[in-house]
CSV table of C-alpha atoms in Angstrom, one decimal:
chain,number,residue,atom,x,y,z
M,19,MET,CA,100.4,112.8,78.2
M,20,ASP,CA,103.3,111.3,76.3
M,21,GLU,CA,102.1,109.4,73.2
M,22,LEU,CA,104.1,106.3,74.4
M,23,LEU,CA,101.9,106.1,77.5
M,24,HIS,CA,98.7,105.7,75.5
M,25,ASN,CA,99.6,102.1,74.6
M,26,ASP,CA,100.5,99.1,76.7
M,27,LYS,CA,104.2,99.9,76.8
M,28,PRO,CA,105.4,100.2,80.4
M,29,LEU,CA,106.7,103.5,81.8
M,30,ILE,CA,109.6,101.6,83.4
M,31,LYS,CA,111.0,98.3,82.4
M,32,THR,CA,114.2,96.5,83.4
M,33,GLU,CA,115.8,93.4,81.9
M,34,ARG,CA,118.2,91.2,83.9
M,35,LEU,CA,119.4,94.2,85.9
M,36,ASN,CA,122.5,93.6,88.0
M,37,LYS,CA,124.5,95.8,90.3
M,38,THR,CA,127.8,94.8,91.9
M,39,TYR,CA,129.9,97.0,94.2
M,40,GLN,CA,133.6,96.6,94.4
M,41,ILE,CA,134.8,96.9,98.0
M,42,GLY,CA,138.6,96.5,97.9
M,43,PRO,CA,139.3,93.1,96.4
M,44,ILE,CA,135.7,91.9,97.2
M,45,LYS,CA,132.8,92.1,94.8
M,46,VAL,CA,129.4,92.5,96.6
M,47,PRO,CA,126.3,91.8,94.5
M,48,ALA,CA,123.4,94.2,95.4
M,49,LEU,CA,121.0,93.3,92.5
M,50,ARG,CA,120.8,90.0,90.7
M,51,GLY,CA,118.8,89.7,87.4
M,52,VAL,CA,116.0,92.0,88.3
M,53,ASP,CA,113.1,92.1,85.8
M,54,ILE,CA,110.2,94.5,86.5
M,55,GLU,CA,107.6,96.5,84.6
M,56,ILE,CA,105.8,99.5,85.9
M,57,LYS,CA,102.9,101.2,84.1
M,58,SER,CA,102.2,104.9,84.1
M,59,GLY,CA,99.9,105.9,87.0
M,60,GLU,CA,100.8,102.9,89.2
M,61,PHE,CA,101.6,103.1,92.9
M,62,ILE,CA,104.3,100.5,93.5
M,63,ALA,CA,106.1,99.6,96.8
M,64,ILE,CA,109.5,98.0,96.8
M,65,MET,CA,109.9,96.1,100.1
M,66,GLY,CA,112.6,94.1,101.7
M,67,PRO,CA,114.8,93.9,104.8
M,68,SER,CA,118.0,95.9,105.2
M,69,GLY,CA,120.6,94.8,102.6
M,70,SER,CA,117.9,93.4,100.2
M,71,GLY,CA,118.8,95.8,97.4
M,72,LYS,CA,115.7,98.0,97.5
M,73,SER,CA,117.5,101.3,97.8
M,74,THR,CA,120.0,100.3,95.1
M,75,LEU,CA,117.1,99.5,92.8
M,76,MET,CA,115.5,102.8,93.5
M,77,HIS,CA,118.7,104.7,92.8
M,78,ILE,CA,119.0,103.0,89.4
M,79,LEU,CA,115.3,103.5,88.6
M,80,GLY,CA,115.7,107.1,89.7
M,81,MET,CA,118.8,107.5,87.4
M,82,LEU,CA,121.1,108.3,90.4
M,83,ASP,CA,123.2,105.2,89.6
M,84,ARG,CA,123.9,102.9,86.8
M,85,PRO,CA,123.5,99.1,86.6
M,86,SER,CA,126.6,96.9,86.3
M,87,SER,CA,124.8,95.0,83.6
M,88,GLY,CA,121.3,94.5,82.1
M,89,HIS,CA,119.0,97.1,80.7
M,90,TYR,CA,116.7,99.9,82.0
M,91,TYR,CA,114.0,101.4,79.7
M,92,PHE,CA,112.1,104.6,80.7
M,93,LYS,CA,109.3,105.5,78.2
M,94,SER,CA,110.9,103.0,75.9
M,95,ARG,CA,114.3,104.9,76.0
M,96,LYS,CA,117.3,102.8,76.9
M,97,ILE,CA,118.5,104.7,79.9
M,98,ASP,CA,121.7,102.6,80.5
M,99,GLU,CA,123.1,103.9,77.2
M,100,LEU,CA,122.7,107.6,78.0
M,101,ASN,CA,125.8,109.7,78.7
M,102,ASP,CA,126.0,111.6,82.0
M,103,THR,CA,124.6,114.9,80.6
M,104,GLU,CA,121.6,113.1,79.0
M,105,LEU,CA,121.0,111.0,82.2
M,106,SER,CA,121.0,114.1,84.4
M,107,ALA,CA,118.6,116.0,82.0
M,108,THR,CA,116.2,113.1,81.9
M,109,ARG,CA,116.3,112.6,85.7
M,110,ASN,CA,115.7,116.3,86.4
M,111,ARG,CA,112.8,116.3,83.9
M,112,GLU,CA,111.1,113.0,84.8
M,113,ILE,CA,111.8,112.1,88.4
M,114,GLY,CA,111.0,113.7,91.7
M,115,PHE,CA,112.6,112.4,95.0
M,116,VAL,CA,111.4,112.3,98.6
M,117,PHE,CA,113.7,111.0,101.3
M,118,GLN,CA,113.4,110.1,105.0
M,119,PHE,CA,115.2,113.2,106.3
M,120,PHE,CA,113.5,115.9,104.1
M,121,ASN,CA,116.8,117.4,102.9
M,122,LEU,CA,115.5,121.0,103.1
M,123,LEU,CA,118.0,123.8,103.3
M,124,PRO,CA,117.6,125.4,106.8
M,125,HIS,CA,118.4,129.0,105.7
M,126,LEU,CA,115.8,129.1,103.0
M,127,THR,CA,112.0,129.5,103.4
M,128,ILE,CA,109.7,126.6,102.5
M,129,LEU,CA,108.8,128.5,99.3
M,130,GLN,CA,112.4,129.0,98.4
M,131,ASN,CA,113.2,125.3,99.0
M,132,VAL,CA,110.4,124.2,96.7
M,133,GLU,CA,111.6,126.7,94.0
M,134,LEU,CA,115.1,125.2,93.9
M,135,PRO,CA,114.6,122.4,91.3
M,136,LEU,CA,113.1,125.1,89.0
M,137,ALA,CA,116.0,127.5,89.6
M,138,TYR,CA,118.4,124.7,88.7
M,139,GLY,CA,116.3,124.1,85.6
M,140,GLY,CA,116.6,127.7,84.5
M,141,VAL,CA,112.9,128.7,85.0
M,142,VAL,CA,112.5,132.4,85.4
M,143,ALA,CA,111.9,133.8,88.9
M,144,ARG,CA,108.2,134.8,88.5
M,145,ARG,CA,107.2,131.5,86.9
M,146,ARG,CA,109.0,129.4,89.4
M,147,ARG,CA,107.4,131.3,92.3
M,148,GLU,CA,104.0,130.6,90.8
M,149,ARG,CA,104.7,126.9,90.4
M,150,ALA,CA,106.2,126.6,93.9
M,151,ARG,CA,103.1,128.3,95.4
M,152,ALA,CA,100.8,125.9,93.5
M,153,ALA,CA,102.8,122.9,94.6
M,154,LEU,CA,102.6,123.9,98.2
M,155,GLU,CA,98.9,124.5,98.0
M,156,LYS,CA,98.5,120.9,96.6
M,157,VAL,CA,100.1,119.5,99.8
M,158,GLY,CA,98.2,121.8,102.2
M,159,LEU,CA,101.0,124.2,103.1
M,160,ALA,CA,99.7,127.4,101.6
M,161,GLY,CA,99.9,129.1,105.0
M,162,ARG,CA,103.4,128.0,105.8
M,163,MET,CA,105.4,128.8,102.7
M,164,ASN,CA,107.2,131.8,104.2
M,165,HIS,CA,108.4,129.8,107.3
M,166,LEU,CA,111.8,128.3,107.7
M,167,PRO,CA,112.1,124.5,108.0
M,168,THR,CA,112.9,124.8,111.7
M,169,GLU,CA,109.7,126.6,112.3
M,170,ILE,CA,107.3,123.8,111.1
M,171,SER,CA,106.6,120.3,112.2
M,172,GLY,CA,108.2,117.1,110.8
M,173,GLY,CA,105.1,116.2,108.9
M,174,GLU,CA,105.0,119.7,107.4
M,175,ARG,CA,108.6,119.4,106.4
M,176,GLN,CA,107.9,116.1,104.6
M,177,ARG,CA,104.9,117.8,102.8
M,178,ALA,CA,107.3,120.5,101.7
M,179,ALA,CA,109.7,117.9,100.4
M,180,ILE,CA,106.8,116.3,98.5
M,181,ALA,CA,105.9,119.7,97.0
M,182,ARG,CA,109.6,120.2,95.9
M,183,ALA,CA,109.4,116.8,94.2
M,184,LEU,CA,106.1,117.8,92.5
M,185,VAL,CA,107.1,121.2,91.3
M,186,THR,CA,108.8,120.0,88.2
M,187,GLU,CA,105.7,118.0,87.2
M,188,PRO,CA,107.6,114.7,87.0
M,189,SER,CA,106.3,111.4,85.6
M,190,VAL,CA,107.4,109.6,88.7
M,191,ILE,CA,108.0,110.4,92.4
M,192,MET,CA,110.4,108.0,94.2
M,193,ALA,CA,110.1,108.0,97.9
M,194,ASP,CA,112.8,106.2,100.0
M,195,GLU,CA,111.4,105.5,103.5
M,196,PRO,CA,109.4,108.8,103.5
M,197,THR,CA,107.7,108.1,106.9
M,198,GLY,CA,110.8,106.7,108.7
M,199,ASN,CA,111.3,110.0,110.6
M,200,LEU,CA,107.7,110.6,111.5
M,201,ASP,CA,105.2,109.3,114.1
M,202,THR,CA,102.6,106.8,113.1
M,203,ARG,CA,99.7,109.3,112.7
M,204,THR,CA,101.8,111.8,110.7
M,205,GLY,CA,103.2,108.9,108.6
M,206,LYS,CA,99.7,107.8,107.6
M,207,GLU,CA,98.8,111.4,106.6
M,208,ILE,CA,101.9,111.5,104.3
M,209,LEU,CA,101.0,108.1,102.8
M,210,ASN,CA,97.4,109.3,102.1
M,211,LEU,CA,98.9,112.4,100.4
M,212,PHE,CA,100.9,110.1,98.2
M,213,LYS,CA,97.7,108.2,97.3
M,214,GLU,CA,96.0,111.5,96.4
M,215,ILE,CA,99.0,112.5,94.2
M,216,ASN,CA,98.9,109.1,92.5
M,217,GLN,CA,95.1,109.5,91.9
M,218,ARG,CA,96.0,112.7,90.0
M,219,GLY,CA,98.1,110.6,87.6
M,220,THR,CA,101.7,110.7,89.0
M,221,THR,CA,103.4,107.3,89.2
M,222,ILE,CA,104.7,106.6,92.8
M,223,ILE,CA,107.5,104.2,93.7
M,224,LEU,CA,107.8,103.8,97.4
M,225,VAL,CA,110.7,102.0,99.2
M,226,THR,CA,110.0,100.6,102.6
M,227,HIS,CA,110.8,97.7,104.9
M,228,GLU,CA,107.4,97.7,106.5
M,229,GLU,CA,104.4,95.8,105.0
M,230,GLU,CA,101.9,98.1,106.7
M,231,ILE,CA,103.3,101.0,104.8
M,232,ALA,CA,103.7,99.0,101.6
M,233,ARG,CA,99.9,98.2,101.7
M,234,PHE,CA,99.2,101.8,100.7
M,235,SER,CA,100.4,100.9,97.2
M,236,GLN,CA,98.7,98.8,94.5
M,237,ARG,CA,101.5,96.3,94.0
M,238,ILE,CA,104.4,95.2,96.2
M,239,ILE,CA,107.8,94.1,94.8
M,240,PHE,CA,109.5,91.9,97.5
M,241,LEU,CA,113.3,91.8,97.3
M,242,ARG,CA,115.7,89.6,99.2
M,243,ASP,CA,119.4,89.3,98.7
M,244,GLY,CA,119.2,91.4,95.5
M,245,GLU,CA,116.5,89.2,93.9
M,246,ILE,CA,112.8,89.6,93.4
M,247,ILE,CA,111.1,86.8,95.3
M,248,LYS,CA,107.5,87.8,94.5
M,249,ILE,CA,105.3,90.6,93.2
M,250,VAL,CA,101.9,90.8,94.8
M,251,PRO,CA,98.9,93.1,94.3
M,252,THR,CA,98.0,94.5,97.7
M,253,ASN,CA,94.4,93.5,97.4
M,254,GLU,CA,95.6,89.8,97.5
M,255,LEU,CA,97.4,90.2,100.8
């Protein structure tokens, strides 16, 4: 593990993070002065109603977007000062993403879908095939890897998406409403899978608007109108 993570320095830290969108002549604030710290190995939920800024915050933490002002540190590195090439390289190395609608390519097998991030990273074919198989075994899809996405269930598709996020061995997995397209039973299976992955050492940041889902985490960051209104350990709810 990175030497930085053996001390008490947070994996993720933001200072006075702001994000404002320009829509024509109107400025729309999405985040207002957000200060958070997340340690390596935590399971964090970001919760709030529609329009609270939770997805905007995830996009900035996931290095998919930049803040309008304030600072973002990842492993003590000042992310908001990176150029686009450095930002992309750091994101591809450190962050895995899981979304509500799976985002699997329908013409590729599950194994080929999971290999994609490694192909983009220049990993040789034999090695990326080995790593993709290992990731699929971790999520219980060893017997489904040669199927197309249309040939497996919604829950299995989300497991495949989680394997794709895991295959690069990221420091953090960021999941945006990952159970939103699943039935309740399957959703709980996916959340329990996230807990298992977290227990192996991967930091999880989960975005949701449902407290029942957020309770699978260790701490919940509650957002409203772009501001943090409280941060609560789930064992205190």
